[in-house]
Amino acid sequence: MAQPAPPSQSEMRRQNLARVLHALADHGPQSRAEAAARIGLTRAAVSTLVEELMRAGLLVEQGPGRSGTVGRPGTVLQLADRGPCGLAAEIGVDHLAACAMDLRGTIRARGRCDINGRSGGPGPVLGRLTTLLEEVAREAADQGLRPERLTVAVPGLVTRGGTTVVRAPNLGWRDTDLAARLPAALGVLAVDNEANLGALAELWTDRPELPGSTLDQAPDVRGAATSGGPGGPGGPGGSGPTAAADPAGTGPAVPHAPGGDSFVHVSAEIGIGAAVVIDGQLLRGAHGFAGELGHVPVRPDGRPCTCGGRGCLETYAGEEAVLRAAGLEPGPGVRIDDLASRCAAGDQRTLRAVRRAGTALGIALSGAVNLLDPGRVVIGGALARLGPWLLPPLDRELARRTAVASGGRPTPVEVRASRLGPDGPLLGAARTSVRALLDMPVRPAAA
Amino acid sequence: MAQPAPPSQSEMRRQNLARVLHALADHGPQSRAEAAARIGLTRAAVSTLVEELMRAGLLVEQGPGRSGTVGRPGTVLQLADRGPCGLAAEIGVDHLAACAMDLRGTIRARGRCDINGRSGGPGPVLGRLTTLLEEVAREAADQGLRPERLTVAVPGLVTRGGTTVVRAPNLGWRDTDLAARLPAALGVLAVDNEANLGALAELWTDRPELPGSTLDQAPDVRGAATSGGPGGPGGPGGSGPTAAADPAGTGPAVPHAPGGDSFVHVSAEIGIGAAVVIDGQLLRGAHGFAGELGHVPVRPDGRPCTCGGRGCLETYAGEEAVLRAAGLEPGPGVRIDDLASRCAAGDQRTLRAVRRAGTALGIALSGAVNLLDPGRVVIGGALARLGPWLLPPLDRELARRTAVASGGRPTPVEVRASRLGPDGPLLGAARTSVRALLDMPVRPAAA
């Protein structure tokens, strides 16, 4: 029960600056008085912090009466839509994606391209990704934005808090340090598993007060010319639950709401990953490798898997396995969409293949539900598009195999497809970049 | 990021009183000055708190120089070995056990009896348990102890924070509220799953500075006549990691050490349960039902299970399944010990049965390790006695099925038998009772 040492003056200052920024990110534009009440500091203290944040170009003032809260005059503060921004990238086995997000949580630029990530090793893939990120960064710069953080989502295992991809079986990568292969000019780098980032996006999106929840929202502040000038519509005002998760294990510890969200997020693409969120906190595991649902055994004596095991979930419900079972040869251009249209057309072989994948997913998830007792299961990634055919057999397995863990209730655990679809990991990466900027506002940028 | 409301005066006082008690429980006898430094309060504030705790009979003073720390004179404080104490009980399918633990963590009385818990429902079992607990409480009272808390370990699901056994399949209990069936005179009741309590005992025992780690320690303060008189040897002094877990989701939140202990604790008896500890915190799940390893499917089309599923781990590695596979008819008096002696004697049928159980455990744990990435796996309960024959096939399955989650390392996760053996749940229950007393010292007892 020894008390931790009190934080230093400069650390206290950083924490208080971050509090002001997070209050604006979580609750939208508000006055100094509102921010002071929200974070428990005096109005005078907040005014000093705000001055510093405005000098650093992180905050702007709007005219009075713009907060959206009727009857509350006074100058309203808002996060800047120019200056520092976050970059995000997603490395898939068959595609790359990148985007830039401003402090308000708005996507301001994005790009995507197809690749064949299986051949050639990390060199060509990361070269192509650098080009894509530089295009996105240029488009952001044209709008007055300056990338300072980059978060990369990868389909593999990443050491906790590190930048090295320990193993990405479907890319064939091993011990690949992205920090050594991506230009430092793109911002301070964070690397995380795509399933983790997808789960964080899901977690943050469940909080309706957070701006920037979906990638397809209109880039409504694009073209706003000067900081301090008329901004776009801000996030909704009002109060709600506070943001709960610590994106990548960095930054100040944010206390989570009691009884916060608990779910297993399945990210089904070519590989199958999962992320476990407990009380609003991402479970990372002792080495950062938690969530390897794809290698949970579902048929212990079944097919050999690339991991060295047998009968892993991935060999039955991974994208390739389903394509092959449906009689399709996996390759560039052959995708989950083909399976979905064949299912819709009633193709029996495809329906059987997808049903079998749903059963296998249900068996593996039964184990996870019995072990973790999550509040719900969310199916994200490409396989989510097969929901109408995949979810019924999955539900059936869960219902028969998790009766004890559910106290014998007939509906053991809610299963639903993610509303974010395949955008989840990229969105989670972008918000991780932006949250890192909000957490660490101490290096003052030119106003 | 809204600040929580500040605690009330009386809540602050309770927290500070609890801090003093926990400092003594975690770090052994110490002076007021040492306690003040440890918990970050002034010497004067601690003296006031100590006065109150001494009046309540929770603390006693020793003569100077008894702290074990050389060269540190001054009056040394110690937890009382008379007055309030905790009771604990374990309900097994074939046995009951109970004990009383004083504030120092020393077992002062204990009892045990065999039962047949499968027949007759909760009435006879809880009647027998009441008798046993009253015997233990009487023996404690003879030593000047007064039971104020009772924690009961059950082989079933318990609603989070409640006293109702939602379902205990091997006892045939359903929605059984123990609060309605145990005398209130035995103390404020807490009920928890035996696997959870076993895991907490394991967690607390890994911290060598905690007193009362094993049940077979000599009751060295038995018979000390007066509070303030010469006590027995206290816990070791010095500093170490602070206690980390919140025993039953009650009491003040204790911050856990960063990078704290993470493990899966398997509690194998007639049923198979597990508990998951993440960074020193017990994972309870959305409903309190986490840890149902026994119903993780290992052969999806295998034997029907009592839970309604098929091929659950329990149907291959539960005590009954192993006894039957070894050609023994389960029943009173036929136990794991018989299996162990047959294995030692080289009986082929028994060896095969135990090997198969180990393989099944390994398959189920592979899923858990892939999903959770724990630092280690601990096998507790009766099956731990079969370690020499059970662990090799278990290790083999884990090694071949968790290569990805371990980053391809040859030794994926450490597996070991619990040092506490079958005593774990009772010990965890007793420490939970005592921690609850230390957390809530506000109702002053007669000195």
XYZ file of N, CA and C in Angstrom, chain A residues 102-228:
381
model
N -7.296 14.501 -37.883
C -6.953 15.688 -37.104
C -7.335 15.503 -35.635
N -7.004 16.499 -34.825
C -7.219 16.362 -33.378
C -8.695 16.205 -33.026
N -9.565 16.700 -33.940
C -11.003 16.577 -33.677
C -11.538 15.179 -33.961
N -10.686 14.334 -34.557
C -11.123 12.988 -34.880
C -11.699 12.865 -36.276
N -11.463 13.860 -37.115
C -11.974 13.815 -38.483
C -10.893 13.284 -39.424
N -11.289 12.329 -40.261
C -10.372 11.841 -41.299
C -10.229 12.922 -42.354
N -9.007 13.339 -42.643
C -8.783 14.445 -43.573
C -8.167 13.993 -44.894
N -7.590 12.827 -44.901
C -7.014 12.297 -46.145
C -6.922 10.791 -45.989
N -7.090 10.061 -47.109
C -6.908 8.624 -47.009
C -6.540 8.007 -48.334
N -5.954 6.833 -48.283
C -5.567 6.142 -49.509
C -5.546 4.645 -49.278
N -5.549 3.897 -50.378
C -5.606 2.441 -50.277
C -5.033 1.846 -51.552
N -4.394 0.708 -51.439
C -3.970 -0.003 -52.659
C -3.901 -1.497 -52.400
N -4.025 -2.254 -53.481
C -3.910 -3.707 -53.371
C -2.443 -4.108 -53.459
N -2.079 -5.135 -52.731
C -0.729 -5.674 -52.829
C -0.812 -7.192 -52.782
N 0.315 -7.840 -53.041
C 0.445 -9.252 -52.724
C 1.502 -9.354 -51.640
N 1.034 -9.353 -50.407
C 1.941 -9.280 -49.266
C 2.665 -10.577 -48.973
N 2.271 -11.661 -49.645
C 2.845 -12.960 -49.304
C 4.247 -13.166 -49.851
N 4.588 -12.432 -50.917
C 5.880 -12.694 -51.553
C 6.780 -11.476 -51.415
N 8.056 -11.711 -51.356
C 9.016 -10.605 -51.392
C 9.419 -10.090 -50.032
N 8.770 -10.556 -48.962
C 9.179 -10.107 -47.635
C 8.743 -8.682 -47.341
N 9.224 -8.144 -46.222
C 8.743 -6.824 -45.789
C 9.219 -5.664 -46.663
N 10.362 -5.796 -47.333
C 10.936 -4.678 -48.097
C 9.958 -4.026 -49.059
N 9.459 -4.785 -50.052
C 8.551 -4.172 -51.035
C 7.260 -3.649 -50.396
N 6.719 -4.380 -49.433
C 5.464 -3.949 -48.801
C 5.667 -2.621 -48.086
N 6.750 -2.508 -47.326
C 6.976 -1.287 -46.558
C 7.391 -0.132 -47.474
N 8.037 -0.449 -48.585
C 8.336 0.588 -49.575
C 7.046 1.167 -50.148
N 6.136 0.279 -50.513
C 4.849 0.708 -51.065
C 4.060 1.484 -50.001
N 4.134 1.021 -48.757
C 3.415 1.705 -47.678
C 3.984 3.106 -47.449
N 5.302 3.234 -47.513
C 5.918 4.555 -47.348
C 5.379 5.527 -48.399
N 5.328 5.074 -49.643
C 4.791 5.909 -50.725
C 3.354 6.333 -50.421
N 2.549 5.363 -50.002
C 1.141 5.650 -49.708
C 1.016 6.649 -48.552
N 1.807 6.437 -47.500
C 1.757 7.346 -46.350
C 2.228 8.745 -46.741
N 3.234 8.822 -47.578
C 3.739 10.135 -48.004
C 2.684 10.874 -48.833
N 1.939 10.131 -49.644
C 0.832 10.753 -50.389
C -0.222 11.315 -49.430
N -0.572 10.504 -48.442
C -1.580 10.931 -47.469
C -1.061 12.134 -46.665
N 0.213 12.076 -46.261
C 0.804 13.169 -45.480
C 0.809 14.457 -46.315
N 1.075 14.330 -47.621
C 1.111 15.507 -48.507
C -0.288 16.120 -48.596
N -1.268 15.255 -48.754
C -2.649 15.744 -48.837
C -3.057 16.427 -47.526
N -2.585 15.887 -46.416
C -2.860 16.514 -45.118
C -2.136 17.854 -45.005
N -0.887 17.896 -45.465
C -0.101 19.128 -45.386
C -0.768 20.243 -46.194
N -1.378 19.870 -47.318
C -2.085 20.866 -48.136
C -3.232 21.512 -47.357
N -3.697 20.861 -46.310
C -4.781 21.404 -45.476
C -4.246 22.002 -44.172
N -2.925 22.191 -44.118
C -2.350 22.826 -42.938
C -2.064 21.865 -41.802
N -2.051 20.587 -42.096
C -1.825 19.580 -41.044
C -0.388 19.052 -41.105
N 0.103 18.680 -39.930
C 1.496 18.252 -39.798
C 1.523 16.917 -39.052
N 1.765 15.792 -39.761
C 1.762 14.481 -39.088
C 2.842 14.393 -38.014
N 2.447 14.015 -36.812
C 3.426 13.871 -35.727
C 3.430 12.481 -35.108
N 2.405 11.710 -35.376
C 2.339 10.341 -34.852
C 1.892 9.412 -35.966
N 2.417 8.203 -35.950
C 2.012 7.191 -36.925
C 1.752 5.884 -36.172
N 0.577 5.329 -36.370
C 0.259 4.022 -35.789
C -0.018 3.043 -36.922
N 0.642 1.893 -36.878
C 0.513 0.904 -37.950
C -0.143 -0.359 -37.410
N -1.205 -0.783 -38.080
C -1.897 -2.025 -37.739
C -1.326 -3.152 -38.595
N -0.899 -4.245 -37.945
C -0.318 -5.367 -38.685
C -1.037 -6.667 -38.345
N -1.117 -7.589 -39.297
C -1.773 -8.885 -39.030
C -0.778 -9.849 -38.409
N -0.295 -9.528 -37.228
C 0.687 -10.402 -36.592
C 0.915 -9.988 -35.164
N 1.887 -10.628 -34.557
C 2.190 -10.388 -33.146
C 3.213 -9.277 -33.012
N 2.969 -8.380 -32.102
C 3.867 -7.254 -31.867
C 4.249 -7.276 -30.394
N 5.535 -7.110 -30.104
C 5.957 -7.068 -28.705
C 5.252 -5.916 -28.012
N 4.842 -6.154 -26.796
C 4.091 -5.166 -26.032
C 4.855 -3.838 -25.982
N 4.234 -2.788 -26.487
C 4.837 -1.455 -26.443
C 5.965 -1.242 -27.450
N 6.287 -2.252 -28.284
C 7.408 -2.118 -29.201
C 6.984 -1.818 -30.629
N 7.954 -1.787 -31.536
C 7.660 -1.516 -32.951
C 8.043 -2.702 -33.822
N 8.364 -3.835 -33.194
C 8.814 -5.005 -33.947
C 7.683 -6.016 -34.132
N 7.461 -6.404 -35.388
C 6.522 -7.483 -35.684
C 7.258 -8.788 -35.421
N 6.908 -9.425 -34.321
C 7.607 -10.655 -33.944
C 7.329 -11.751 -34.960
N 6.069 -11.840 -35.372
C 5.706 -12.884 -36.308
C 4.389 -12.522 -36.973
N 4.372 -12.556 -38.291
C 3.137 -12.369 -39.048
C 3.065 -13.511 -40.049
N 2.476 -14.649 -39.622
C 2.569 -15.877 -40.436
C 2.041 -15.700 -41.853
N 0.944 -14.939 -42.016
C 0.358 -14.833 -43.344
C 1.126 -13.888 -44.251
N 2.012 -13.084 -43.686
C 2.926 -12.267 -44.493
C 4.291 -12.942 -44.616
N 4.545 -13.911 -43.737
C 5.865 -14.534 -43.708
C 6.928 -13.663 -43.060
N 6.500 -12.707 -42.232
C 7.471 -11.822 -41.559
C 7.824 -12.381 -40.197
N 9.039 -12.054 -39.779
C 9.520 -12.483 -38.466
C 10.509 -11.462 -37.963
N 10.316 -10.988 -36.734
C 11.246 -10.031 -36.115
C 11.559 -8.856 -37.041
N 10.534 -8.265 -37.569
C 10.693 -7.131 -38.488
C 10.425 -5.834 -37.719
N 11.484 -5.015 -37.557
C 11.320 -3.757 -36.823
C 10.885 -2.667 -37.796
N 9.646 -2.229 -37.678
C 9.133 -1.227 -38.614
C 9.799 0.130 -38.403
N 10.266 0.407 -37.182
C 10.908 1.704 -36.922
C 12.137 1.873 -37.810
N 12.801 0.789 -38.114
C 14.024 0.871 -38.932
C 13.687 0.997 -40.420
N 12.422 0.793 -40.795
C 12.083 0.709 -42.212
C 11.062 1.736 -42.665
N 10.571 2.562 -41.753
C 9.632 3.620 -42.149
C 10.268 4.972 -41.819
N 10.078 5.982 -42.657
C 10.737 7.273 -42.434
C 10.274 7.914 -41.125
N 11.247 8.410 -40.345
C 10.930 9.053 -39.070
C 10.084 10.305 -39.287
N 10.163 10.895 -40.473
C 9.435 12.137 -40.752
C 7.914 11.933 -40.694
N 7.465 10.693 -40.738
C 6.017 10.441 -40.708
C 5.463 10.524 -39.286
N 6.323 10.673 -38.294
C 5.850 10.823 -36.913
C 6.367 9.718 -36.017
N 6.183 9.921 -34.718
C 6.591 8.915 -33.734
C 5.759 7.653 -33.958
N 6.451 6.522 -34.068
C 5.795 5.289 -34.517
C 5.252 4.441 -33.362
N 4.055 3.916 -33.561
C 3.519 2.848 -32.704
C 3.051 1.736 -33.635
N 3.234 0.501 -33.220
C 2.812 -0.650 -34.027
C 1.951 -1.532 -33.144
N 0.845 -2.006 -33.693
C -0.010 -2.880 -32.887
C -0.714 -3.885 -33.794
N -1.157 -4.938 -33.168
C -1.910 -5.970 -33.866
C -3.232 -5.406 -34.375
N -3.616 -5.796 -35.595
C -4.831 -5.209 -36.185
C -6.094 -5.569 -35.389
N -6.100 -6.745 -34.790
C -7.286 -7.101 -33.996
C -7.405 -6.217 -32.758
N -6.266 -5.904 -32.135
C -6.293 -4.992 -30.983
C -6.839 -3.632 -31.391
N -6.337 -3.105 -32.494
C -6.761 -1.770 -32.929
C -8.224 -1.778 -33.363
N -8.661 -2.871 -33.996
C -10.075 -2.989 -34.345
C -10.957 -2.983 -33.103
N -10.484 -3.667 -32.060
C -11.255 -3.710 -30.808
C -11.299 -2.341 -30.153
N -10.189 -1.606 -30.195
C -10.185 -0.265 -29.613
C -11.143 0.645 -30.380
N -11.171 0.513 -31.706
C -12.116 1.309 -32.494
C -13.544 0.984 -32.074
N -13.814 -0.297 -31.900
C -15.146 -0.741 -31.474
C -15.480 -0.155 -30.089
N -14.514 -0.196 -29.201
C -14.703 0.327 -27.845
C -15.003 1.817 -27.889
N -14.204 2.555 -28.652
C -14.364 4.000 -28.687
C -15.622 4.404 -29.455
N -16.012 3.585 -30.424
C -17.179 3.918 -31.233
C -18.466 3.697 -30.468
N -18.402 2.822 -29.471
C -19.584 2.591 -28.648
C -19.920 3.792 -27.785
N -19.028 4.778 -27.768
C -19.259 5.970 -26.966
C -19.687 7.054 -27.930
N -20.977 7.302 -28.032
C -21.479 8.144 -29.113
C -20.964 9.570 -29.048
N -20.445 9.986 -27.893
C -19.995 11.373 -27.813
C -18.633 11.582 -28.462
N -17.955 10.485 -28.831
C -16.639 10.652 -29.438
C -16.767 11.048 -30.905
N -16.091 12.103 -31.310
C -16.104 12.427 -32.736
C -15.210 11.446 -33.491
N -15.354 11.451 -34.793
C -14.455 10.653 -35.621
C -14.707 9.174 -35.513
N -15.950 8.802 -35.267
C -16.224 7.393 -35.027
C -16.247 6.566 -36.303
N -16.558 7.165 -37.407
C -16.615 6.373 -38.634
C -15.775 7.016 -39.719
N -15.263 6.184 -40.582
C -14.379 6.686 -41.631
C -15.151 7.384 -42.738
N -16.428 7.068 -42.875
C -17.147 7.644 -44.009
C -17.845 8.963 -43.655
N -17.545 9.511 -42.476
C -18.142 10.803 -42.176
C -17.552 11.859 -43.109
N -18.300 12.870 -43.409
C -17.818 13.894 -44.334
C -16.647 14.644 -43.693
N -15.592 14.906 -44.456
C -14.491 15.683 -43.900
C -14.907 17.137 -43.811
N -15.722 17.441 -42.809
C -16.484 18.683 -42.819
C -15.668 19.935 -42.561
N -14.450 19.792 -42.065
C -13.674 21.002 -41.816
C -12.598 21.180 -42.879
N -12.627 20.338 -43.883
C -11.627 20.434 -44.937
C -11.645 21.841 -45.526
N -10.498 22.442 -45.640
C -10.425 23.745 -46.286
C -10.564 24.922 -45.339
N -10.881 24.681 -44.057
C -10.909 25.804 -43.120
C -9.515 26.404 -43.088
N -9.391 27.703 -43.342
C -8.089 28.239 -43.736
C -7.163 28.594 -42.579
N -7.693 29.183 -41.536
C -6.801 29.646 -40.471
C -7.250 29.101 -39.137
N -6.285 28.800 -38.297
C -6.680 28.412 -36.938
C -7.266 29.645 -36.278
N -8.282 29.485 -35.516
C -8.970 30.637 -34.952
C -10.086 31.121 -35.859
